[in-house]
JSON list of C-alpha atoms in Angstrom, two decimals:
[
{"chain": "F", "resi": 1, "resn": "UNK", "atom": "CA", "xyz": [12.66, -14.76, 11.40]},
{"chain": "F", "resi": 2, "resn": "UNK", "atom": "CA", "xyz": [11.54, -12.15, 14.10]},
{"chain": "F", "resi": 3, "resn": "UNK", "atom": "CA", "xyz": [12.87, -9.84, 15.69]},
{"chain": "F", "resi": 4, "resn": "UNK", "atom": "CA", "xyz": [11.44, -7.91, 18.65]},
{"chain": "F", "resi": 5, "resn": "UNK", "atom": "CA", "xyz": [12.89, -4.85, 20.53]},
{"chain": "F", "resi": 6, "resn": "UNK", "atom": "CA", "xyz": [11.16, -4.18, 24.00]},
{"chain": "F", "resi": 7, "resn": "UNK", "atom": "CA", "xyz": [11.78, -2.64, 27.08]},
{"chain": "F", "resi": 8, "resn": "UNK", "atom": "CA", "xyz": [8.62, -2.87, 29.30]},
{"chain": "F", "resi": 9, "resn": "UNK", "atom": "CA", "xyz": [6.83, -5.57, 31.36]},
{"chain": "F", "resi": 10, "resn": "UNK", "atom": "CA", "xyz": [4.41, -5.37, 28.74]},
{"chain": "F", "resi": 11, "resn": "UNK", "atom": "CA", "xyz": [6.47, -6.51, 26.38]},
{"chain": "F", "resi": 12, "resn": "UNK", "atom": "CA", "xyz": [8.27, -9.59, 27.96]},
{"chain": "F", "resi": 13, "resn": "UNK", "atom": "CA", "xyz": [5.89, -12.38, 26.09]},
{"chain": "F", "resi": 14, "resn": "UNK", "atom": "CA", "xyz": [6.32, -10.95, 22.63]},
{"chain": "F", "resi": 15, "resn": "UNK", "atom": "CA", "xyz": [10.31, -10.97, 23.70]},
{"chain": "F", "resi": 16, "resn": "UNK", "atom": "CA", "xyz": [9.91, -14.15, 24.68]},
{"chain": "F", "resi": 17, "resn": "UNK", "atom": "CA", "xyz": [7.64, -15.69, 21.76]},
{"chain": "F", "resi": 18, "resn": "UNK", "atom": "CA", "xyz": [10.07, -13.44, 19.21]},
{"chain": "F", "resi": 19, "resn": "UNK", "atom": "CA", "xyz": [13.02, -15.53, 17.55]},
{"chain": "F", "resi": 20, "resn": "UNK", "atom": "CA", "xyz": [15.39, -12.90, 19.15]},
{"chain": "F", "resi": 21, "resn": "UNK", "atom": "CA", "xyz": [14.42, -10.71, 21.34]},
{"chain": "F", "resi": 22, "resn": "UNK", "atom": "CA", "xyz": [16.40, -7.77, 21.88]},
{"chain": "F", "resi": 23, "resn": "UNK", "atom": "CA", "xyz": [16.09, -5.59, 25.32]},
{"chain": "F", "resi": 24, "resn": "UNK", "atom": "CA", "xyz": [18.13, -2.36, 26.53]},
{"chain": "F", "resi": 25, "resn": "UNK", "atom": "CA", "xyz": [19.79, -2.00, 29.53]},
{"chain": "F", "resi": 26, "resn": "UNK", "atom": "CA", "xyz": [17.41, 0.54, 31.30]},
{"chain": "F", "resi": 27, "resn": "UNK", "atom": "CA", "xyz": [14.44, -1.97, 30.46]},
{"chain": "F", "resi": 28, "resn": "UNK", "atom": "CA", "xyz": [12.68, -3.22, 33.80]},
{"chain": "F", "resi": 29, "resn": "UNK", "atom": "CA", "xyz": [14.18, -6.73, 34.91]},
{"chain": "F", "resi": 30, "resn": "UNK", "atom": "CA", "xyz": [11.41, -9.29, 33.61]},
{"chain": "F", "resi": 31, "resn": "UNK", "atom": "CA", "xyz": [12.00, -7.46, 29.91]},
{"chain": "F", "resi": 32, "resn": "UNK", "atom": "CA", "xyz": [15.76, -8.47, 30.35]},
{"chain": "F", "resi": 33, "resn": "UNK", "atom": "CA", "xyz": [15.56, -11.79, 31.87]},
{"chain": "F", "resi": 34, "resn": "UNK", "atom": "CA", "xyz": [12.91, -12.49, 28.55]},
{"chain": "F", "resi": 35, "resn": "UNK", "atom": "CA", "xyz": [15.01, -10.83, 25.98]},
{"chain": "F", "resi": 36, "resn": "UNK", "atom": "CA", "xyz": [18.18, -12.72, 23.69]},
{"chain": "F", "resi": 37, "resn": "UNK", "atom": "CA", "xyz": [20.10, -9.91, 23.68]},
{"chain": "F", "resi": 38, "resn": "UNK", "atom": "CA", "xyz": [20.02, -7.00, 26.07]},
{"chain": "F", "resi": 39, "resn": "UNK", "atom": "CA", "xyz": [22.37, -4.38, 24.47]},
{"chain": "F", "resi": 40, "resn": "UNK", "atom": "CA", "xyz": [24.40, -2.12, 26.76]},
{"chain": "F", "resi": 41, "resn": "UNK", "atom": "CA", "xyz": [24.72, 0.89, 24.99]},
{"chain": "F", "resi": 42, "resn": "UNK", "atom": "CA", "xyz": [21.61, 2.56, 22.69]},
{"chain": "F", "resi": 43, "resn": "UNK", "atom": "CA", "xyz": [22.96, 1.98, 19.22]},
{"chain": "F", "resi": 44, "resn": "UNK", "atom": "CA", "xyz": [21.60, -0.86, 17.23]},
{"chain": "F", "resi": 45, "resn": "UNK", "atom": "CA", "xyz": [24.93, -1.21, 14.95]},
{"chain": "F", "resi": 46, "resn": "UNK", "atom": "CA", "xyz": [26.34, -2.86, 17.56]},
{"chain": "F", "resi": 47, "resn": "UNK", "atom": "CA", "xyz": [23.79, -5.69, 16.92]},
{"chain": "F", "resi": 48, "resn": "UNK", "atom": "CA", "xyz": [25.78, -5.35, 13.20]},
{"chain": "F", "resi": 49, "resn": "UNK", "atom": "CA", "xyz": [29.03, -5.50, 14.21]},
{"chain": "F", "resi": 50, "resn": "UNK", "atom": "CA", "xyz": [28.54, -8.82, 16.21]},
{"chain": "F", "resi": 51, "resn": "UNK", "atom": "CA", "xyz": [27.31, -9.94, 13.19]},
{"chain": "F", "resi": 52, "resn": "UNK", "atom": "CA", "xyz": [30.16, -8.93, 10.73]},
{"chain": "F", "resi": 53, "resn": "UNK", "atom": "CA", "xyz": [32.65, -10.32, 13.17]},
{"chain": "F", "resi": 54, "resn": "UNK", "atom": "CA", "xyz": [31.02, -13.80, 13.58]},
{"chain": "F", "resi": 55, "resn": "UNK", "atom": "CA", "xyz": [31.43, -14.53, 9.99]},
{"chain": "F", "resi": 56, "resn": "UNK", "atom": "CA", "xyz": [34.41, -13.43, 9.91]},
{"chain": "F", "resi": 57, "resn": "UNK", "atom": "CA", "xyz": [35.50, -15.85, 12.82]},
{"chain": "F", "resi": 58, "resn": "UNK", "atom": "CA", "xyz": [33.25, -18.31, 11.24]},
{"chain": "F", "resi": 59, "resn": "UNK", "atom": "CA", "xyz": [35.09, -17.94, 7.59]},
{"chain": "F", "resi": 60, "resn": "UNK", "atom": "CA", "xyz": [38.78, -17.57, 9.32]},
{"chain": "F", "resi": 61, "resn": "UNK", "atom": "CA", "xyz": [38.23, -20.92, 11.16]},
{"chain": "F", "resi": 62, "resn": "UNK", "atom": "CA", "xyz": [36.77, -22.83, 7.87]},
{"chain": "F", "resi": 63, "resn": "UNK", "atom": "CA", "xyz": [39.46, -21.59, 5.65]},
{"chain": "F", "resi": 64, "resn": "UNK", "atom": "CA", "xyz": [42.16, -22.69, 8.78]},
{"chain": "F", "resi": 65, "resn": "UNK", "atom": "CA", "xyz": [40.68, -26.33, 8.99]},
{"chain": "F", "resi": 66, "resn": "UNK", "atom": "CA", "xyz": [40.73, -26.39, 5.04]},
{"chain": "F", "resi": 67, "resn": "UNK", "atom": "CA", "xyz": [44.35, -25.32, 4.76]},
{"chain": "F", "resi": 68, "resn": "UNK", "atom": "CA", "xyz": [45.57, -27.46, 7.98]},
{"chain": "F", "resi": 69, "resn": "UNK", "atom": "CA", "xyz": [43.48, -30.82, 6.57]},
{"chain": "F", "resi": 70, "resn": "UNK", "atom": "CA", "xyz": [44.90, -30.77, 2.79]},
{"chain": "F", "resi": 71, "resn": "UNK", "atom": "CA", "xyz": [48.61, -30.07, 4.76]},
{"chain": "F", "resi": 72, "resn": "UNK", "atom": "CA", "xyz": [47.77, -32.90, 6.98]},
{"chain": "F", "resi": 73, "resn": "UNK", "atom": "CA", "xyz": [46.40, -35.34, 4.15]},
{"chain": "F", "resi": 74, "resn": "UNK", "atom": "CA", "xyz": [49.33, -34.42, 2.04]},
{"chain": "F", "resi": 75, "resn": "UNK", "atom": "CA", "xyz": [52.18, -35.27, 3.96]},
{"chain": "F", "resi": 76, "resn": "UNK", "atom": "CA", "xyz": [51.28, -39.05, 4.74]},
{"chain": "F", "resi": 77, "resn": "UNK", "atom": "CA", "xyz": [51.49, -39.92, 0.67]},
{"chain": "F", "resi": 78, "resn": "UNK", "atom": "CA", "xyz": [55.10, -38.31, 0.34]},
{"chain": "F", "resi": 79, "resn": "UNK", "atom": "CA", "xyz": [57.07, -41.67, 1.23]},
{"chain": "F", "resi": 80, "resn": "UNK", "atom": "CA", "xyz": [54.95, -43.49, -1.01]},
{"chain": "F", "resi": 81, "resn": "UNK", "atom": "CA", "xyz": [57.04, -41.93, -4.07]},
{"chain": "F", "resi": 82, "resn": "UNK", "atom": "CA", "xyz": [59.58, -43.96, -2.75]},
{"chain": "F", "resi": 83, "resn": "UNK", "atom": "CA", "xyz": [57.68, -47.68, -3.77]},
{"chain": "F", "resi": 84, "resn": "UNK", "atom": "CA", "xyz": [56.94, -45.78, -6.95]},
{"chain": "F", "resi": 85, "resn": "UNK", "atom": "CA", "xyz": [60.57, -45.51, -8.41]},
{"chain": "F", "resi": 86, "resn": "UNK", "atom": "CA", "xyz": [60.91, -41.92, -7.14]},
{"chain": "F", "resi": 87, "resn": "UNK", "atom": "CA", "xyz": [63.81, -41.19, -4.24]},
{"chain": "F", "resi": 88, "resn": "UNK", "atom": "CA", "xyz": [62.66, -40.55, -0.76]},
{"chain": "F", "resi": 89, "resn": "UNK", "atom": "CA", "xyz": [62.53, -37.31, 0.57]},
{"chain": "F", "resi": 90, "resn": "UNK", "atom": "CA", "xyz": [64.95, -37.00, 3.49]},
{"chain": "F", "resi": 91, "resn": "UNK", "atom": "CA", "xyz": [63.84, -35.06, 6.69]},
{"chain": "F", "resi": 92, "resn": "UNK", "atom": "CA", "xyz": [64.80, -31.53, 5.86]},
{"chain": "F", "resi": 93, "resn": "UNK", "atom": "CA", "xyz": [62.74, -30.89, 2.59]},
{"chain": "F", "resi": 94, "resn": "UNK", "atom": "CA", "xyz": [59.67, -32.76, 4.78]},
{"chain": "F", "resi": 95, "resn": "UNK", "atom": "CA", "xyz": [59.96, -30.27, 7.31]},
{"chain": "F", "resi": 96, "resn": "UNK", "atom": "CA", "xyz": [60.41, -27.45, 4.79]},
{"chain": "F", "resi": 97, "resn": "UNK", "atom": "CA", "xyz": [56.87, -28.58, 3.54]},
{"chain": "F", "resi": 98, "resn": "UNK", "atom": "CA", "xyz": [55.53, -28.48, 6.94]},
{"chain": "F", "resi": 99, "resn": "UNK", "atom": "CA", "xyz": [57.24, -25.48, 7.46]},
{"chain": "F", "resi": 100, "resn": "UNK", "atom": "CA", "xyz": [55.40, -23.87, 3.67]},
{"chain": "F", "resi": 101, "resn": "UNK", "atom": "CA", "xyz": [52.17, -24.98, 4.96]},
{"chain": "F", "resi": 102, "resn": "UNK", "atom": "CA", "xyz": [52.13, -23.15, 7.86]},
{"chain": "F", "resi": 103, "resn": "UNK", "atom": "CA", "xyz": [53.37, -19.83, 6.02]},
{"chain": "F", "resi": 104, "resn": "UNK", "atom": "CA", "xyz": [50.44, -20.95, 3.52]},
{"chain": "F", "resi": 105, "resn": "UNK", "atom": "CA", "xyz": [48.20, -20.61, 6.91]},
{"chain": "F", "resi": 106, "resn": "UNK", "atom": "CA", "xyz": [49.71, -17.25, 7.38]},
{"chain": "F", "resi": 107, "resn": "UNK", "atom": "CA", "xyz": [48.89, -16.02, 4.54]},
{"chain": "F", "resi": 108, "resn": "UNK", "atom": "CA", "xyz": [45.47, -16.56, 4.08]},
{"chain": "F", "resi": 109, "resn": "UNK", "atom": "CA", "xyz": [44.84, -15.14, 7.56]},
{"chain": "F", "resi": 110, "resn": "UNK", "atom": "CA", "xyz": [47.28, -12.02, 7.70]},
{"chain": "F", "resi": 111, "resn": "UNK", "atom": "CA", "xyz": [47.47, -11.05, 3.27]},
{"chain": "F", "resi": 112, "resn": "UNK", "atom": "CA", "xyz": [44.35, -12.38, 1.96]},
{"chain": "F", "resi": 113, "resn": "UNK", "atom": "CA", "xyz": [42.16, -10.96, 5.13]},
{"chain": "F", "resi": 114, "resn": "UNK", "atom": "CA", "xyz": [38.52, -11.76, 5.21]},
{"chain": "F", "resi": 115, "resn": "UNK", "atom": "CA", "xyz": [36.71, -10.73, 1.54]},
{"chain": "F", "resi": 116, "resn": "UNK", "atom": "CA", "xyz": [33.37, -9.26, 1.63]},
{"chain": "F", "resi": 117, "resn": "UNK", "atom": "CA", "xyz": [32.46, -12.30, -1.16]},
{"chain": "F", "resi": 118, "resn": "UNK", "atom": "CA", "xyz": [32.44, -14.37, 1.72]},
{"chain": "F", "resi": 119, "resn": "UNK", "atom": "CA", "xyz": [29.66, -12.65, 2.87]},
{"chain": "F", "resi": 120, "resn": "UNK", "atom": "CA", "xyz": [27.57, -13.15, -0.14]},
{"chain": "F", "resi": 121, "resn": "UNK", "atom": "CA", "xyz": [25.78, -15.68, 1.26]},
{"chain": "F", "resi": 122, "resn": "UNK", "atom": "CA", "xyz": [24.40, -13.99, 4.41]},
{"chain": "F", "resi": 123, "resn": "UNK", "atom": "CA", "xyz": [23.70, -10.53, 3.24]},
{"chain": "F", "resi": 124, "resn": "UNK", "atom": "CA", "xyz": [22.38, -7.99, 5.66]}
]
């Protein structure tokens, strides 16, 4: 991968050929229009703090879909206990499950937080 940081009209093709080209704000108009990213202020961490907080999103919205799919696939099979010999559940303990799973949700979002071993994978 390649990265290019330019600001003049000089440097609009290498922006342009680069797999993210990165311009600043002051740079002359064809530089900007060429570049991937045209940061605002002069401070490259920015450029690191985009990328911290898009895994983040990115592991907060696979552990969601992972939590609400094994709720969701769960409560379907609870009735079957029923044709097994087991009693029914009635409504209140079903929605007292629904209700668990979406402290379980909670949780992992609000305790649990985002753990740097998430970030294993992708290290900067």
């Amino acid at each position: 991968m390649v990265g290019y940081l330019g600001d003049g009209i000089k440097d609009a093709p290498a922006l342009k050929a680069a797999d993210v080209g990165i311009s600043v704000d002051s740079a002359v108009d064809f530089a900007k229009e060429a570049a991937d990213i045209v940061l605002m202020e002069k401070n490259l961490e920015v450029l690191q703090k985009g990328i911290i907080d898009g895994r983040k999103t990115y592991v907060n919205t696979l552990k969601y879909i992972f939590i609400t799919v094994a709720g969701t696939l769960m409560l379907p099979y609870l009735p079957i206990g029923g044709r097994l010999g087991l009693p029914p559940l009635p409504p209140l303990p079903l929605s007292l499950l629904g209700f668990m799973i979406g402290i379980a949700v909670l949780y992992s979002f609000i305790v649990e937080g985002t753990k740097r071993r998430f970030f294993k994978q992708a290290a900067l």
